[in-house]
mmCIF file of C-alpha atoms and ligand atoms in Angstrom:
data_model
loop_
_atom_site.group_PDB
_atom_site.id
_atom_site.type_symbol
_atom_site.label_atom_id
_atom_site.label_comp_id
_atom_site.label_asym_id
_atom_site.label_seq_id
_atom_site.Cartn_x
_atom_site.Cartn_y
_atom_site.Cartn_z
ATOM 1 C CA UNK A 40 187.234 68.479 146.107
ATOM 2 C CA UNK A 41 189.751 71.951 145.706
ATOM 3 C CA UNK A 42 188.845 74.068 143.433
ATOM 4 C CA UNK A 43 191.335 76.270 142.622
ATOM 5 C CA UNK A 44 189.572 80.526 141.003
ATOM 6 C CA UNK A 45 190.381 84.174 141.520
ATOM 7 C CA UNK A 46 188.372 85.930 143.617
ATOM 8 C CA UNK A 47 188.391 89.837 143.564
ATOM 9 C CA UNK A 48 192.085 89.672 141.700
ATOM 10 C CA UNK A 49 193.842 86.740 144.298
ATOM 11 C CA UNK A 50 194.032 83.485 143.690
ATOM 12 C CA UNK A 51 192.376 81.263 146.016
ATOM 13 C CA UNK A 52 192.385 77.096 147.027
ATOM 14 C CA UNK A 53 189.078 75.931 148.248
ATOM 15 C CA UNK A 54 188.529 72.662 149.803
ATOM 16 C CA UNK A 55 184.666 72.384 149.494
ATOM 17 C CA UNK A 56 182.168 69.290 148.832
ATOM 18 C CA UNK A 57 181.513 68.688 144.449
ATOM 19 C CA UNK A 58 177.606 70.067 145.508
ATOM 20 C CA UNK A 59 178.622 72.919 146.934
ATOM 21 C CA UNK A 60 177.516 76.523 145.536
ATOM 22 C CA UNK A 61 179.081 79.409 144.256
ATOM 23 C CA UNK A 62 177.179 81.173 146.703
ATOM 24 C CA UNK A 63 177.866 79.321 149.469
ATOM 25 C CA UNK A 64 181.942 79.107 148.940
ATOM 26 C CA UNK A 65 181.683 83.212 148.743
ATOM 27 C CA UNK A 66 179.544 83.508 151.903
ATOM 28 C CA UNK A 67 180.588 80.716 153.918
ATOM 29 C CA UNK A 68 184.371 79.269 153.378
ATOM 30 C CA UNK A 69 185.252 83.272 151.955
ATOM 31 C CA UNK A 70 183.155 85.021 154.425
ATOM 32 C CA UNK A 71 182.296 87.760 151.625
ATOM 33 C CA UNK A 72 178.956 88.321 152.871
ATOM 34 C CA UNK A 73 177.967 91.289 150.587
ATOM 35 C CA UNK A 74 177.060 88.759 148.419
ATOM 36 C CA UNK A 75 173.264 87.950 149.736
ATOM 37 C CA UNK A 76 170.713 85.278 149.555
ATOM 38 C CA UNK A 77 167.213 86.474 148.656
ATOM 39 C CA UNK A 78 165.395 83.092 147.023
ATOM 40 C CA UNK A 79 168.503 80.337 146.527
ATOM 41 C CA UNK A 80 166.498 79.778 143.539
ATOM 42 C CA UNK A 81 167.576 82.288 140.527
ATOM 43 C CA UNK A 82 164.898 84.696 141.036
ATOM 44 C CA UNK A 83 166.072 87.625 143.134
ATOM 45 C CA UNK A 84 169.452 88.383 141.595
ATOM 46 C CA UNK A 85 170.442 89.483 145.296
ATOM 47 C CA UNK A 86 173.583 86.664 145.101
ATOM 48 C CA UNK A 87 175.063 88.481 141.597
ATOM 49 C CA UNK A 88 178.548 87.708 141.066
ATOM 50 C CA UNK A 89 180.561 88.796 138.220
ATOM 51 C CA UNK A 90 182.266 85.537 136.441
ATOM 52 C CA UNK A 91 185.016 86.530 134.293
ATOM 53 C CA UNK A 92 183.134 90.489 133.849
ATOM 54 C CA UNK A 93 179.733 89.301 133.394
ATOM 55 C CA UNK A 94 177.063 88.700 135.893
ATOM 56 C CA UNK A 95 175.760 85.204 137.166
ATOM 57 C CA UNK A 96 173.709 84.119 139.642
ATOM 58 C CA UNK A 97 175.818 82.264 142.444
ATOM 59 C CA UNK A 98 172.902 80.543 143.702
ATOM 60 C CA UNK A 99 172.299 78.981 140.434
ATOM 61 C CA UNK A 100 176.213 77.679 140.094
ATOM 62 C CA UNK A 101 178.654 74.899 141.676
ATOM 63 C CA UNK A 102 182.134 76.221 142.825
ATOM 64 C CA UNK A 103 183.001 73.209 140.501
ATOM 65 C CA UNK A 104 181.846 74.972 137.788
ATOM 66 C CA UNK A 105 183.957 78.088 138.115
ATOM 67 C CA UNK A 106 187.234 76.334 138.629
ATOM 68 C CA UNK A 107 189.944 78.467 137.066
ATOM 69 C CA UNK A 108 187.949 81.337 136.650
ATOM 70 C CA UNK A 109 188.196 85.018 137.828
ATOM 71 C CA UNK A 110 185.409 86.009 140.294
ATOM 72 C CA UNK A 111 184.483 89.934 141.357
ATOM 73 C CA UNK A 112 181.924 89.770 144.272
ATOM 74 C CA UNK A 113 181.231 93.435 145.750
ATOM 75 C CA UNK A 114 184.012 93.692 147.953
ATOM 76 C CA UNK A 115 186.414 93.766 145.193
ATOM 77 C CA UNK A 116 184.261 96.451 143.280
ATOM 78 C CA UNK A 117 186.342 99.112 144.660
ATOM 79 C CA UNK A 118 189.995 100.415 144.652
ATOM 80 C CA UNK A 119 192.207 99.397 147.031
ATOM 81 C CA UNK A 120 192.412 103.250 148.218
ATOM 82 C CA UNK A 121 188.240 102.204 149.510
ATOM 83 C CA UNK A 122 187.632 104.640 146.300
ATOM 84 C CA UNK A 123 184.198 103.445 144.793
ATOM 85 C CA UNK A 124 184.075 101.754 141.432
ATOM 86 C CA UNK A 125 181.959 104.562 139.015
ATOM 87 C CA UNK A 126 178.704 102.180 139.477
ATOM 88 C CA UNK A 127 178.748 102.309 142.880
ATOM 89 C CA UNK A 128 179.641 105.733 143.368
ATOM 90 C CA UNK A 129 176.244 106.219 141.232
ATOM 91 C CA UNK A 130 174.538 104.439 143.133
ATOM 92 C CA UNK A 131 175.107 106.286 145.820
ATOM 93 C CA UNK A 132 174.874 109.976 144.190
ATOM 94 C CA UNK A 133 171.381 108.783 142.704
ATOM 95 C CA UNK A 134 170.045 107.499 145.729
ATOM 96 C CA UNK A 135 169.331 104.172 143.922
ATOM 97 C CA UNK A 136 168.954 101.790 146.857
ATOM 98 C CA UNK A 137 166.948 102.170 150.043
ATOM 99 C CA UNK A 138 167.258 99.141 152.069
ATOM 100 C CA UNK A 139 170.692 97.713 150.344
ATOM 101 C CA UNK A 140 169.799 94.188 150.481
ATOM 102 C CA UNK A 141 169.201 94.075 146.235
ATOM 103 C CA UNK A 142 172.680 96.443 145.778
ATOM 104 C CA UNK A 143 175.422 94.351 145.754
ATOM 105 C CA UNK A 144 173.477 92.128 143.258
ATOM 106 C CA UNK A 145 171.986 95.686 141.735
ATOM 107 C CA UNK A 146 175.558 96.811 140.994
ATOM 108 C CA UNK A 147 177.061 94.033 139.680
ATOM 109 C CA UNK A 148 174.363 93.589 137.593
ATOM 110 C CA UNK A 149 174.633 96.820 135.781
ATOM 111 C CA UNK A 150 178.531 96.694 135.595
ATOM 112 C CA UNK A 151 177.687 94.000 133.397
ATOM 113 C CA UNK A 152 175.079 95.656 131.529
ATOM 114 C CA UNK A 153 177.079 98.542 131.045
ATOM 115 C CA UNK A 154 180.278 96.177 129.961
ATOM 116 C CA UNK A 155 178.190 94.746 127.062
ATOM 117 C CA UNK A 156 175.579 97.519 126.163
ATOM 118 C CA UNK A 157 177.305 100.842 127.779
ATOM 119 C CA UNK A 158 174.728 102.918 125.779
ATOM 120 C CA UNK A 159 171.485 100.765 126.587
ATOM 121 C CA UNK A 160 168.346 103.666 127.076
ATOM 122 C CA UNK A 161 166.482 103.422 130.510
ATOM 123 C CA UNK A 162 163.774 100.787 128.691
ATOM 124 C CA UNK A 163 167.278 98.699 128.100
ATOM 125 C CA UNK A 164 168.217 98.995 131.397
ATOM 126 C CA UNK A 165 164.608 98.162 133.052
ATOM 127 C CA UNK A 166 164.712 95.083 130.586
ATOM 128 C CA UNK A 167 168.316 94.052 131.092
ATOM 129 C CA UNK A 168 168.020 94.349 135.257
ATOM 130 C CA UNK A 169 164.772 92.435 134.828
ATOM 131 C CA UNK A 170 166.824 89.462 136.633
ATOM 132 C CA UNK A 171 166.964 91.411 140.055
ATOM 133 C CA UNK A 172 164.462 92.209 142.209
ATOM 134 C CA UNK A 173 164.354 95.420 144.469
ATOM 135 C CA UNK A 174 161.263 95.841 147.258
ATOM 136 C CA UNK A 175 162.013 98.801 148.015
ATOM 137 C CA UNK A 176 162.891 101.558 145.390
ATOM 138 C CA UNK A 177 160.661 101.649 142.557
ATOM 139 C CA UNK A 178 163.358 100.853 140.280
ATOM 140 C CA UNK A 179 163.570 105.050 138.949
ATOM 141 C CA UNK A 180 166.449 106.061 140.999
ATOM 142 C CA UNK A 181 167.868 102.901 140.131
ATOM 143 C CA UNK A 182 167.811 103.232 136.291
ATOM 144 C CA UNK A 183 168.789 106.782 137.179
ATOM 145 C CA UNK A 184 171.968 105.363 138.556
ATOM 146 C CA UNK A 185 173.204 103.436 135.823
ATOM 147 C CA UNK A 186 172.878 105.615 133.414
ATOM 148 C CA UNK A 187 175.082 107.951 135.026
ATOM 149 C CA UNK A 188 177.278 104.852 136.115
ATOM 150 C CA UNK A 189 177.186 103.850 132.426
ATOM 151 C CA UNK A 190 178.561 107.652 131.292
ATOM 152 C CA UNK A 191 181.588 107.237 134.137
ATOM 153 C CA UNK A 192 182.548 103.778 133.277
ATOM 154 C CA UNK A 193 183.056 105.153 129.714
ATOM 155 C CA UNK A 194 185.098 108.320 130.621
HETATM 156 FE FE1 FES B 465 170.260 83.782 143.888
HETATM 157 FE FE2 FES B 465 167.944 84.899 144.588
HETATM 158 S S1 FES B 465 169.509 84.122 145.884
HETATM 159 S S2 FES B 465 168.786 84.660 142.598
HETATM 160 FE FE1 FES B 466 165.762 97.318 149.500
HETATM 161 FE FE2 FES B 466 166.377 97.062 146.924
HETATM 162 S S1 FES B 466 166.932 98.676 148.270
HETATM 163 S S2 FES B 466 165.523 95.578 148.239
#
C-alpha cells in the first residue's frame, strides 16, 4: 500500500503494509525516533503526534488512516535555525521533564492544548494532559511549563 502525508512540512511516499501503524511508519520506515512507545495500547501518550495541529495517539492509528494529512512529530517542533518551538523552550526553562521518555508526547500534547484552550488554568491543564503519563515528575513543573509555554505561543 503507499500512502502518500506530510511529515514535519515535506511531503513523503510510504510503501508500508494496510495494518501498519502510525507509530510504526514514524519510528521504523521514517526513523523519527523521538516519537516513543510506552504501552502500544493508548494509555501512555508517550507516541503523541500532532495530526493536522492536534494531538493523536500514533499507536492507536493506521498510516492508512492519515493519508493526505500533515503530520508534526517532535523533530519538526523546532525552527530550522535548531531554535526551540515556545513549548519546548518551556519545558526546558521549567524543568518539566526528568527522565524525557513522556516529553516528546508531553509537548505535543500541550501544543495542542494550548492551540484549542491557550488560556486553560493549571486544573485545565492537569485534566486536558490526563492522556499522558509521566513516572517521573510529579506533573507540577510540568503544568508549570505550559502555562508559560501557553503565554509564549500567544505573544
Ligand atoms: Fe501510544 Fe502508549 S504507546 S499511548
Ligand atoms: Fe520521565 Fe516523564 S520525565 S517519564
Amino acid at each position: 500500500m503507499q500512502v502518500q502525508l506530510t511529515v514535519n512540512g515535506k511531503p513523503v511516499t510510504l510503501d508500508a503494509p494496510p495494518h501498519t501503524l502510525l507509530v510504526q511508519a514514524v519510528r521504523e520506515h521514517l526513523r523519527l525516533t523521538g516519537t516513543h512507545v510506552g504501552c502500544d495500547t493508548a494509555q501512555c501518550g508517550a507516541c503523541t503526534v500532532l495530526l493536522d495541529g492536534m494531538a493523536v495517539k500514533s499507536c492507536n492509528m493506521l498510516l492508512a488512516q492519515v493519508a493526505g494529512r500533515a503530520v508534526t512529530t517532535i523533530e519538526g517542533l523546532a525552527q530550522a535555525d535548531g531554535t526551540l518551538h515556545p513549548m519546548q523552550a518551556a519545558f526546558k526553562e521549567c524543568h518539566g521533564l526528568q527522565c524525557g521518555f513522556c516529553t516528546p508526547g508531553m509537548v505535543l500534547s500541550s501544543v495542542s492544548l494550548c492551540t484549542s484552550n491557550p488560556d486553560a488554568n493549571a486544573g485545565e491543564i492537569r485534566e486536558l494532559l490526563e492522556g499522558n503519563l509521566c513516572r517521573c515528575t510529579g506533573y507540577q513543573n510540568i503544568v508549570k511549563a505550559v502555562q508559560q509555554g501557553a503565554v509564549a505561543m500567544k505573544a
